[in-house]
């Protein structure tokens, strides 16, 4: 079980994590949560439906990681081959973003919080600094899967990974490269994500 997820009887998944691994994943999830930001402010009328119907942003985020997490919905190169086509795609993307980004951010916040809360509960069970076995329900497993994907997208964006060839280059980085710790986290989270996907397959 160390380093990879395994299925639990009745659904869900389990993985053995030591204290350092718990700390790394929790720290990354907190950073992701801070990057995504809080939800929209409540309406002055305290209408409980205000947040549900609040308009989101219409422009892409300026941060490259957030642009990776919340990409434009319409990016067909053929459709953007003319100035008119490019303007239409931009307008459609802005409209789509305005009505969906708040919900997407809320979903990503929930997934990151699922990771943080389950790790906090696990940390309270550890004795003597030896780590413990994290056991996730089927619902928690789905939240973890989404969060691991978001974390890898975020780290991949910082590392400027755009395709599989870039990933291959990561394995050949010298040990003194300042990106090495981030690369190791990216590859490790990829292994966790892959085994969790396999575990959850019917």
mmCIF file with all atom_site columns, C-alpha atoms in Angstrom:
data_model
loop_
_atom_site.group_PDB
_atom_site.id
_atom_site.type_symbol
_atom_site.label_atom_id
_atom_site.label_alt_id
_atom_site.label_comp_id
_atom_site.label_asym_id
_atom_site.label_entity_id
_atom_site.label_seq_id
_atom_site.pdbx_PDB_ins_code
_atom_site.Cartn_x
_atom_site.Cartn_y
_atom_site.Cartn_z
_atom_site.occupancy
_atom_site.B_iso_or_equiv
_atom_site.pdbx_formal_charge
_atom_site.auth_seq_id
_atom_site.auth_comp_id
_atom_site.auth_asym_id
_atom_site.auth_atom_id
_atom_site.pdbx_PDB_model_num
ATOM 1   C CA . UNK A 1 1   ? 0.000   0.000  0.000   1.00 0.00 ? 1   UNK A CA 1
ATOM 2   C CA . UNK A 1 2   ? 2.811   2.561  0.581   1.00 0.00 ? 2   UNK A CA 1
ATOM 3   C CA . UNK A 1 3   ? 2.836   5.101  -2.238  1.00 0.00 ? 3   UNK A CA 1
ATOM 4   C CA . UNK A 1 4   ? -0.303  3.905  -3.976  1.00 0.00 ? 4   UNK A CA 1
ATOM 5   C CA . UNK A 1 5   ? -4.025  3.603  -3.407  1.00 0.00 ? 5   UNK A CA 1
ATOM 6   C CA . UNK A 1 6   ? -5.769  0.287  -2.957  1.00 0.00 ? 6   UNK A CA 1
ATOM 7   C CA . UNK A 1 7   ? -9.505  -0.450 -2.943  1.00 0.00 ? 7   UNK A CA 1
ATOM 8   C CA . UNK A 1 8   ? -11.464 -0.805 0.278   1.00 0.00 ? 8   UNK A CA 1
ATOM 9   C CA . UNK A 1 9   ? -14.192 -3.413 0.721   1.00 0.00 ? 9   UNK A CA 1
ATOM 10  C CA . UNK A 1 10  ? -17.512 -1.811 -0.066  1.00 0.00 ? 10  UNK A CA 1
ATOM 11  C CA . UNK A 1 11  ? -15.969 1.047  -2.051  1.00 0.00 ? 11  UNK A CA 1
ATOM 12  C CA . UNK A 1 12  ? -13.513 3.834  -1.426  1.00 0.00 ? 12  UNK A CA 1
ATOM 13  C CA . UNK A 1 13  ? -9.749  3.700  -1.334  1.00 0.00 ? 13  UNK A CA 1
ATOM 14  C CA . UNK A 1 14  ? -6.856  3.603  1.121   1.00 0.00 ? 14  UNK A CA 1
ATOM 15  C CA . UNK A 1 15  ? -3.225  4.689  1.016   1.00 0.00 ? 15  UNK A CA 1
ATOM 16  C CA . UNK A 1 16  ? -0.420  4.669  3.587   1.00 0.00 ? 16  UNK A CA 1
ATOM 17  C CA . UNK A 1 17  ? 1.139   8.108  4.059   1.00 0.00 ? 17  UNK A CA 1
ATOM 18  C CA . UNK A 1 18  ? 3.988   9.135  6.310   1.00 0.00 ? 18  UNK A CA 1
ATOM 19  C CA . UNK A 1 19  ? 4.087   12.473 8.119   1.00 0.00 ? 19  UNK A CA 1
ATOM 20  C CA . UNK A 1 20  ? 6.168   14.178 5.424   1.00 0.00 ? 20  UNK A CA 1
ATOM 21  C CA . UNK A 1 21  ? 3.788   13.054 2.662   1.00 0.00 ? 21  UNK A CA 1
ATOM 22  C CA . UNK A 1 22  ? 0.783   14.216 4.688   1.00 0.00 ? 22  UNK A CA 1
ATOM 23  C CA . UNK A 1 23  ? 2.440   17.602 5.202   1.00 0.00 ? 23  UNK A CA 1
ATOM 24  C CA . UNK A 1 24  ? 3.328   18.015 1.511   1.00 0.00 ? 24  UNK A CA 1
ATOM 25  C CA . UNK A 1 25  ? -0.121  17.151 0.179   1.00 0.00 ? 25  UNK A CA 1
ATOM 26  C CA . UNK A 1 26  ? -1.859  19.309 2.776   1.00 0.00 ? 26  UNK A CA 1
ATOM 27  C CA . UNK A 1 27  ? 0.430   22.271 2.048   1.00 0.00 ? 27  UNK A CA 1
ATOM 28  C CA . UNK A 1 28  ? -0.197  21.977 -1.691  1.00 0.00 ? 28  UNK A CA 1
ATOM 29  C CA . UNK A 1 29  ? -3.967  21.730 -1.159  1.00 0.00 ? 29  UNK A CA 1
ATOM 30  C CA . UNK A 1 30  ? -3.929  24.839 1.053   1.00 0.00 ? 30  UNK A CA 1
ATOM 31  C CA . UNK A 1 31  ? -1.931  26.742 -1.579  1.00 0.00 ? 31  UNK A CA 1
ATOM 32  C CA . UNK A 1 32  ? -4.423  25.638 -4.233  1.00 0.00 ? 32  UNK A CA 1
ATOM 33  C CA . UNK A 1 33  ? -7.302  26.798 -2.050  1.00 0.00 ? 33  UNK A CA 1
ATOM 34  C CA . UNK A 1 34  ? -5.664  30.197 -1.576  1.00 0.00 ? 34  UNK A CA 1
ATOM 35  C CA . UNK A 1 35  ? -5.011  30.497 -5.304  1.00 0.00 ? 35  UNK A CA 1
ATOM 36  C CA . UNK A 1 36  ? -8.610  29.699 -6.241  1.00 0.00 ? 36  UNK A CA 1
ATOM 37  C CA . UNK A 1 37  ? -9.787  32.287 -3.733  1.00 0.00 ? 37  UNK A CA 1
ATOM 38  C CA . UNK A 1 38  ? -12.974 32.692 -1.711  1.00 0.00 ? 38  UNK A CA 1
ATOM 39  C CA . UNK A 1 39  ? -16.456 32.488 -3.149  1.00 0.00 ? 39  UNK A CA 1
ATOM 40  C CA . UNK A 1 40  ? -18.340 35.585 -4.317  1.00 0.00 ? 40  UNK A CA 1
ATOM 41  C CA . UNK A 1 41  ? -19.424 37.903 -1.527  1.00 0.00 ? 41  UNK A CA 1
ATOM 42  C CA . UNK A 1 42  ? -22.968 37.533 -0.355  1.00 0.00 ? 42  UNK A CA 1
ATOM 43  C CA . UNK A 1 43  ? -25.545 39.980 -1.647  1.00 0.00 ? 43  UNK A CA 1
ATOM 44  C CA . UNK A 1 44  ? -26.271 42.916 0.651   1.00 0.00 ? 44  UNK A CA 1
ATOM 45  C CA . UNK A 1 45  ? -29.840 41.653 1.018   1.00 0.00 ? 45  UNK A CA 1
ATOM 46  C CA . UNK A 1 46  ? -28.555 38.388 2.533   1.00 0.00 ? 46  UNK A CA 1
ATOM 47  C CA . UNK A 1 47  ? -30.555 36.551 -0.103  1.00 0.00 ? 47  UNK A CA 1
ATOM 48  C CA . UNK A 1 48  ? -29.529 32.865 0.185   1.00 0.00 ? 48  UNK A CA 1
ATOM 49  C CA . UNK A 1 49  ? -29.901 32.530 -3.598  1.00 0.00 ? 49  UNK A CA 1
ATOM 50  C CA . UNK A 1 50  ? -27.701 35.532 -4.349  1.00 0.00 ? 50  UNK A CA 1
ATOM 51  C CA . UNK A 1 51  ? -24.482 33.536 -4.598  1.00 0.00 ? 51  UNK A CA 1
ATOM 52  C CA . UNK A 1 52  ? -26.166 30.900 -6.746  1.00 0.00 ? 52  UNK A CA 1
ATOM 53  C CA . UNK A 1 53  ? -27.163 33.478 -9.349  1.00 0.00 ? 53  UNK A CA 1
ATOM 54  C CA . UNK A 1 54  ? -24.147 35.774 -9.043  1.00 0.00 ? 54  UNK A CA 1
ATOM 55  C CA . UNK A 1 55  ? -22.365 36.462 -12.316 1.00 0.00 ? 55  UNK A CA 1
ATOM 56  C CA . UNK A 1 56  ? -18.814 35.241 -12.583 1.00 0.00 ? 56  UNK A CA 1
ATOM 57  C CA . UNK A 1 57  ? -15.915 36.954 -14.342 1.00 0.00 ? 57  UNK A CA 1
ATOM 58  C CA . UNK A 1 58  ? -15.968 37.309 -18.107 1.00 0.00 ? 58  UNK A CA 1
ATOM 59  C CA . UNK A 1 59  ? -12.219 37.664 -18.639 1.00 0.00 ? 59  UNK A CA 1
ATOM 60  C CA . UNK A 1 60  ? -9.664  34.848 -18.266 1.00 0.00 ? 60  UNK A CA 1
ATOM 61  C CA . UNK A 1 61  ? -7.576  34.978 -15.061 1.00 0.00 ? 61  UNK A CA 1
ATOM 62  C CA . UNK A 1 62  ? -4.233  36.773 -15.297 1.00 0.00 ? 62  UNK A CA 1
ATOM 63  C CA . UNK A 1 63  ? -2.402  34.037 -13.360 1.00 0.00 ? 63  UNK A CA 1
ATOM 64  C CA . UNK A 1 64  ? -1.212  31.276 -15.747 1.00 0.00 ? 64  UNK A CA 1
ATOM 65  C CA . UNK A 1 65  ? -2.101  28.557 -13.229 1.00 0.00 ? 65  UNK A CA 1
ATOM 66  C CA . UNK A 1 66  ? -5.670  29.823 -12.934 1.00 0.00 ? 66  UNK A CA 1
ATOM 67  C CA . UNK A 1 67  ? -5.877  30.066 -16.731 1.00 0.00 ? 67  UNK A CA 1
ATOM 68  C CA . UNK A 1 68  ? -4.917  26.384 -16.820 1.00 0.00 ? 68  UNK A CA 1
ATOM 69  C CA . UNK A 1 69  ? -7.501  25.491 -14.176 1.00 0.00 ? 69  UNK A CA 1
ATOM 70  C CA . UNK A 1 70  ? -10.208 27.659 -15.785 1.00 0.00 ? 70  UNK A CA 1
ATOM 71  C CA . UNK A 1 71  ? -9.463  27.677 -19.528 1.00 0.00 ? 71  UNK A CA 1
ATOM 72  C CA . UNK A 1 72  ? -11.559 29.343 -22.198 1.00 0.00 ? 72  UNK A CA 1
ATOM 73  C CA . UNK A 1 73  ? -14.397 27.120 -23.353 1.00 0.00 ? 73  UNK A CA 1
ATOM 74  C CA . UNK A 1 74  ? -14.005 28.005 -27.026 1.00 0.00 ? 74  UNK A CA 1
ATOM 75  C CA . UNK A 1 75  ? -10.468 27.649 -28.385 1.00 0.00 ? 75  UNK A CA 1
ATOM 76  C CA . UNK A 1 76  ? -10.885 26.032 -31.807 1.00 0.00 ? 76  UNK A CA 1
ATOM 77  C CA . UNK A 1 77  ? -7.871  27.168 -33.916 1.00 0.00 ? 77  UNK A CA 1
ATOM 78  C CA . UNK A 1 78  ? -9.870  26.794 -37.136 1.00 0.00 ? 78  UNK A CA 1
ATOM 79  C CA . UNK A 1 79  ? -12.656 28.970 -35.770 1.00 0.00 ? 79  UNK A CA 1
ATOM 80  C CA . UNK A 1 80  ? -10.137 31.645 -34.836 1.00 0.00 ? 80  UNK A CA 1
ATOM 81  C CA . UNK A 1 81  ? -8.500  31.741 -38.273 1.00 0.00 ? 81  UNK A CA 1
ATOM 82  C CA . UNK A 1 82  ? -10.170 35.075 -39.075 1.00 0.00 ? 82  UNK A CA 1
ATOM 83  C CA . UNK A 1 83  ? -10.507 38.214 -36.929 1.00 0.00 ? 83  UNK A CA 1
ATOM 84  C CA . UNK A 1 84  ? -14.290 37.794 -36.901 1.00 0.00 ? 84  UNK A CA 1
ATOM 85  C CA . UNK A 1 85  ? -14.007 34.146 -35.842 1.00 0.00 ? 85  UNK A CA 1
ATOM 86  C CA . UNK A 1 86  ? -11.551 35.029 -33.100 1.00 0.00 ? 86  UNK A CA 1
ATOM 87  C CA . UNK A 1 87  ? -13.867 37.766 -31.792 1.00 0.00 ? 87  UNK A CA 1
ATOM 88  C CA . UNK A 1 88  ? -16.820 35.378 -31.783 1.00 0.00 ? 88  UNK A CA 1
ATOM 89  C CA . UNK A 1 89  ? -14.856 32.751 -29.855 1.00 0.00 ? 89  UNK A CA 1
ATOM 90  C CA . UNK A 1 90  ? -13.773 35.366 -27.327 1.00 0.00 ? 90  UNK A CA 1
ATOM 91  C CA . UNK A 1 91  ? -17.354 36.545 -26.860 1.00 0.00 ? 91  UNK A CA 1
ATOM 92  C CA . UNK A 1 92  ? -18.686 33.001 -26.465 1.00 0.00 ? 92  UNK A CA 1
ATOM 93  C CA . UNK A 1 93  ? -15.914 32.133 -23.998 1.00 0.00 ? 93  UNK A CA 1
ATOM 94  C CA . UNK A 1 94  ? -16.635 35.268 -21.964 1.00 0.00 ? 94  UNK A CA 1
ATOM 95  C CA . UNK A 1 95  ? -20.337 34.439 -21.782 1.00 0.00 ? 95  UNK A CA 1
ATOM 96  C CA . UNK A 1 96  ? -19.667 30.823 -20.824 1.00 0.00 ? 96  UNK A CA 1
ATOM 97  C CA . UNK A 1 97  ? -17.147 31.888 -18.186 1.00 0.00 ? 97  UNK A CA 1
ATOM 98  C CA . UNK A 1 98  ? -19.575 34.416 -16.697 1.00 0.00 ? 98  UNK A CA 1
ATOM 99  C CA . UNK A 1 99  ? -22.154 31.717 -16.003 1.00 0.00 ? 99  UNK A CA 1
ATOM 100 C CA . UNK A 1 100 ? -19.914 28.785 -15.050 1.00 0.00 ? 100 UNK A CA 1
ATOM 101 C CA . UNK A 1 101 ? -16.669 29.927 -13.412 1.00 0.00 ? 101 UNK A CA 1
ATOM 102 C CA . UNK A 1 102 ? -18.151 30.564 -9.957  1.00 0.00 ? 102 UNK A CA 1
ATOM 103 C CA . UNK A 1 103 ? -19.507 26.999 -9.869  1.00 0.00 ? 103 UNK A CA 1
ATOM 104 C CA . UNK A 1 104 ? -16.215 25.586 -11.151 1.00 0.00 ? 104 UNK A CA 1
ATOM 105 C CA . UNK A 1 105 ? -14.283 27.461 -8.479  1.00 0.00 ? 105 UNK A CA 1
ATOM 106 C CA . UNK A 1 106 ? -16.691 26.247 -5.790  1.00 0.00 ? 106 UNK A CA 1
ATOM 107 C CA . UNK A 1 107 ? -16.204 22.659 -6.943  1.00 0.00 ? 107 UNK A CA 1
ATOM 108 C CA . UNK A 1 108 ? -12.425 22.959 -6.880  1.00 0.00 ? 108 UNK A CA 1
ATOM 109 C CA . UNK A 1 109 ? -12.557 24.562 -3.428  1.00 0.00 ? 109 UNK A CA 1
ATOM 110 C CA . UNK A 1 110 ? -14.709 21.682 -2.166  1.00 0.00 ? 110 UNK A CA 1
ATOM 111 C CA . UNK A 1 111 ? -12.266 19.106 -3.538  1.00 0.00 ? 111 UNK A CA 1
ATOM 112 C CA . UNK A 1 112 ? -9.266  20.841 -1.951  1.00 0.00 ? 112 UNK A CA 1
ATOM 113 C CA . UNK A 1 113 ? -11.137 21.075 1.353   1.00 0.00 ? 113 UNK A CA 1
ATOM 114 C CA . UNK A 1 114 ? -11.932 17.349 1.171   1.00 0.00 ? 114 UNK A CA 1
ATOM 115 C CA . UNK A 1 115 ? -8.185  16.662 0.985   1.00 0.00 ? 115 UNK A CA 1
ATOM 116 C CA . UNK A 1 116 ? -7.340  19.059 3.821   1.00 0.00 ? 116 UNK A CA 1
ATOM 117 C CA . UNK A 1 117 ? -10.049 17.777 6.159   1.00 0.00 ? 117 UNK A CA 1
ATOM 118 C CA . UNK A 1 118 ? -9.273  14.112 5.583   1.00 0.00 ? 118 UNK A CA 1
ATOM 119 C CA . UNK A 1 119 ? -5.552  14.731 6.180   1.00 0.00 ? 119 UNK A CA 1
ATOM 120 C CA . UNK A 1 120 ? -6.294  16.739 9.327   1.00 0.00 ? 120 UNK A CA 1
ATOM 121 C CA . UNK A 1 121 ? -8.398  13.853 10.629  1.00 0.00 ? 121 UNK A CA 1
ATOM 122 C CA . UNK A 1 122 ? -5.609  11.437 9.745   1.00 0.00 ? 122 UNK A CA 1
ATOM 123 C CA . UNK A 1 123 ? -2.947  13.569 11.457  1.00 0.00 ? 123 UNK A CA 1
ATOM 124 C CA . UNK A 1 124 ? -4.954  13.487 14.678  1.00 0.00 ? 124 UNK A CA 1
ATOM 125 C CA . UNK A 1 125 ? -4.723  9.669  14.609  1.00 0.00 ? 125 UNK A CA 1
ATOM 126 C CA . UNK A 1 126 ? -0.979  9.391  14.019  1.00 0.00 ? 126 UNK A CA 1
ATOM 127 C CA . UNK A 1 127 ? 1.173   8.325  16.921  1.00 0.00 ? 127 UNK A CA 1
ATOM 128 C CA . UNK A 1 128 ? 4.940   8.753  17.153  1.00 0.00 ? 128 UNK A CA 1
ATOM 129 C CA . UNK A 1 129 ? 5.327   10.432 13.768  1.00 0.00 ? 129 UNK A CA 1
ATOM 130 C CA . UNK A 1 130 ? 5.111   7.249  11.762  1.00 0.00 ? 130 UNK A CA 1
ATOM 131 C CA . UNK A 1 131 ? 2.233   8.212  9.517   1.00 0.00 ? 131 UNK A CA 1
ATOM 132 C CA . UNK A 1 132 ? -0.989  6.301  9.072   1.00 0.00 ? 132 UNK A CA 1
ATOM 133 C CA . UNK A 1 133 ? -3.335  4.714  6.560   1.00 0.00 ? 133 UNK A CA 1
ATOM 134 C CA . UNK A 1 134 ? -5.741  7.166  4.960   1.00 0.00 ? 134 UNK A CA 1
ATOM 135 C CA . UNK A 1 135 ? -9.131  5.571  4.296   1.00 0.00 ? 135 UNK A CA 1
ATOM 136 C CA . UNK A 1 136 ? -11.498 7.396  1.978   1.00 0.00 ? 136 UNK A CA 1
ATOM 137 C CA . UNK A 1 137 ? -15.175 6.854  1.297   1.00 0.00 ? 137 UNK A CA 1
ATOM 138 C CA . UNK A 1 138 ? -16.254 6.644  -2.369  1.00 0.00 ? 138 UNK A CA 1
ATOM 139 C CA . UNK A 1 139 ? -17.347 10.298 -2.236  1.00 0.00 ? 139 UNK A CA 1
ATOM 140 C CA . UNK A 1 140 ? -14.089 11.417 -0.613  1.00 0.00 ? 140 UNK A CA 1
ATOM 141 C CA . UNK A 1 141 ? -12.150 9.400  -3.198  1.00 0.00 ? 141 UNK A CA 1
ATOM 142 C CA . UNK A 1 142 ? -13.808 11.365 -6.005  1.00 0.00 ? 142 UNK A CA 1
ATOM 143 C CA . UNK A 1 143 ? -12.930 14.629 -4.268  1.00 0.00 ? 143 UNK A CA 1
ATOM 144 C CA . UNK A 1 144 ? -9.333  13.488 -3.903  1.00 0.00 ? 144 UNK A CA 1
ATOM 145 C CA . UNK A 1 145 ? -9.193  12.493 -7.552  1.00 0.00 ? 145 UNK A CA 1
ATOM 146 C CA . UNK A 1 146 ? -10.376 15.938 -8.658  1.00 0.00 ? 146 UNK A CA 1
ATOM 147 C CA . UNK A 1 147 ? -7.980  17.682 -6.265  1.00 0.00 ? 147 UNK A CA 1
ATOM 148 C CA . UNK A 1 148 ? -4.974  15.616 -7.377  1.00 0.00 ? 148 UNK A CA 1
ATOM 149 C CA . UNK A 1 149 ? -5.783  16.502 -10.971 1.00 0.00 ? 149 UNK A CA 1
ATOM 150 C CA . UNK A 1 150 ? -6.001  20.207 -10.103 1.00 0.00 ? 150 UNK A CA 1
ATOM 151 C CA . UNK A 1 151 ? -2.722  20.068 -8.171  1.00 0.00 ? 151 UNK A CA 1
ATOM 152 C CA . UNK A 1 152 ? -0.933  18.446 -11.100 1.00 0.00 ? 152 UNK A CA 1
ATOM 153 C CA . UNK A 1 153 ? -2.379  21.013 -13.514 1.00 0.00 ? 153 UNK A CA 1
ATOM 154 C CA . UNK A 1 154 ? -1.207  23.811 -11.218 1.00 0.00 ? 154 UNK A CA 1
ATOM 155 C CA . UNK A 1 155 ? 2.311   22.419 -10.800 1.00 0.00 ? 155 UNK A CA 1
ATOM 156 C CA . UNK A 1 156 ? 2.496   21.518 -14.491 1.00 0.00 ? 156 UNK A CA 1
ATOM 157 C CA . UNK A 1 157 ? 1.621   25.097 -15.372 1.00 0.00 ? 157 UNK A CA 1
ATOM 158 C CA . UNK A 1 158 ? 4.393   26.434 -13.134 1.00 0.00 ? 158 UNK A CA 1
ATOM 159 C CA . UNK A 1 159 ? 6.803   23.977 -14.786 1.00 0.00 ? 159 UNK A CA 1
ATOM 160 C CA . UNK A 1 160 ? 5.488   25.018 -18.231 1.00 0.00 ? 160 UNK A CA 1
ATOM 161 C CA . UNK A 1 161 ? 4.522   21.465 -19.151 1.00 0.00 ? 161 UNK A CA 1
ATOM 162 C CA . UNK A 1 162 ? 2.352   21.461 -22.266 1.00 0.00 ? 162 UNK A CA 1
ATOM 163 C CA . UNK A 1 163 ? 2.724   17.949 -23.653 1.00 0.00 ? 163 UNK A CA 1
ATOM 164 C CA . UNK A 1 164 ? 4.159   14.480 -22.999 1.00 0.00 ? 164 UNK A CA 1
ATOM 165 C CA . UNK A 1 165 ? 7.585   15.457 -24.363 1.00 0.00 ? 165 UNK A CA 1
ATOM 166 C CA . UNK A 1 166 ? 7.889   18.065 -21.615 1.00 0.00 ? 166 UNK A CA 1
ATOM 167 C CA . UNK A 1 167 ? 7.151   15.377 -19.024 1.00 0.00 ? 167 UNK A CA 1
ATOM 168 C CA . UNK A 1 168 ? 9.910   13.170 -20.422 1.00 0.00 ? 168 UNK A CA 1
ATOM 169 C CA . UNK A 1 169 ? 12.401  16.013 -20.009 1.00 0.00 ? 169 UNK A CA 1
ATOM 170 C CA . UNK A 1 170 ? 11.574  16.257 -16.304 1.00 0.00 ? 170 UNK A CA 1
ATOM 171 C CA . UNK A 1 171 ? 13.138  12.870 -15.645 1.00 0.00 ? 171 UNK A CA 1
ATOM 172 C CA . UNK A 1 172 ? 16.463  14.141 -16.980 1.00 0.00 ? 172 UNK A CA 1
ATOM 173 C CA . UNK A 1 173 ? 16.749  17.289 -14.866 1.00 0.00 ? 173 UNK A CA 1
ATOM 174 C CA . UNK A 1 174 ? 19.997  17.436 -12.836 1.00 0.00 ? 174 UNK A CA 1
ATOM 175 C CA . UNK A 1 175 ? 19.652  17.200 -9.072  1.00 0.00 ? 175 UNK A CA 1
ATOM 176 C CA . UNK A 1 176 ? 20.807  20.798 -8.585  1.00 0.00 ? 176 UNK A CA 1
ATOM 177 C CA . UNK A 1 177 ? 18.050  22.200 -10.831 1.00 0.00 ? 177 UNK A CA 1
ATOM 178 C CA . UNK A 1 178 ? 15.851  24.487 -8.660  1.00 0.00 ? 178 UNK A CA 1
ATOM 179 C CA . UNK A 1 179 ? 12.748  22.947 -10.265 1.00 0.00 ? 179 UNK A CA 1
ATOM 180 C CA . UNK A 1 180 ? 13.653  19.468 -9.017  1.00 0.00 ? 180 UNK A CA 1
ATOM 181 C CA . UNK A 1 181 ? 11.496  19.490 -5.828  1.00 0.00 ? 181 UNK A CA 1
ATOM 182 C CA . UNK A 1 182 ? 8.477   20.675 -7.819  1.00 0.00 ? 182 UNK A CA 1
ATOM 183 C CA . UNK A 1 183 ? 9.150   18.027 -10.451 1.00 0.00 ? 183 UNK A CA 1
ATOM 184 C CA . UNK A 1 184 ? 9.333   15.304 -7.817  1.00 0.00 ? 184 UNK A CA 1
ATOM 185 C CA . UNK A 1 185 ? 6.004   16.465 -6.361  1.00 0.00 ? 185 UNK A CA 1
ATOM 186 C CA . UNK A 1 186 ? 4.445   16.516 -9.846  1.00 0.00 ? 186 UNK A CA 1
ATOM 187 C CA . UNK A 1 187 ? 5.562   12.970 -10.636 1.00 0.00 ? 187 UNK A CA 1
ATOM 188 C CA . UNK A 1 188 ? 4.626   11.640 -7.191  1.00 0.00 ? 188 UNK A CA 1
ATOM 189 C CA . UNK A 1 189 ? 1.134   13.143 -7.349  1.00 0.00 ? 189 UNK A CA 1
ATOM 190 C CA . UNK A 1 190 ? 0.791   11.632 -10.819 1.00 0.00 ? 190 UNK A CA 1
ATOM 191 C CA . UNK A 1 191 ? 1.508   8.189  -9.398  1.00 0.00 ? 191 UNK A CA 1
ATOM 192 C CA . UNK A 1 192 ? -1.057  8.698  -6.633  1.00 0.00 ? 192 UNK A CA 1
ATOM 193 C CA . UNK A 1 193 ? -3.616  9.920  -9.147  1.00 0.00 ? 193 UNK A CA 1
ATOM 194 C CA . UNK A 1 194 ? -3.035  6.973  -11.473 1.00 0.00 ? 194 UNK A CA 1
ATOM 195 C CA . UNK A 1 195 ? -3.444  4.378  -8.726  1.00 0.00 ? 195 UNK A CA 1
ATOM 196 C CA . UNK A 1 196 ? -6.558  6.133  -7.412  1.00 0.00 ? 196 UNK A CA 1
ATOM 197 C CA . UNK A 1 197 ? -8.100  6.075  -10.881 1.00 0.00 ? 197 UNK A CA 1
ATOM 198 C CA . UNK A 1 198 ? -7.313  2.353  -11.177 1.00 0.00 ? 198 UNK A CA 1
ATOM 199 C CA . UNK A 1 199 ? -8.752  1.719  -7.718  1.00 0.00 ? 199 UNK A CA 1
ATOM 200 C CA . UNK A 1 200 ? -12.034 3.440  -8.568  1.00 0.00 ? 200 UNK A CA 1
ATOM 201 C CA . UNK A 1 201 ? -12.562 1.690  -11.894 1.00 0.00 ? 201 UNK A CA 1
ATOM 202 C CA . UNK A 1 202 ? -15.573 -0.672 -11.801 1.00 0.00 ? 202 UNK A CA 1
#
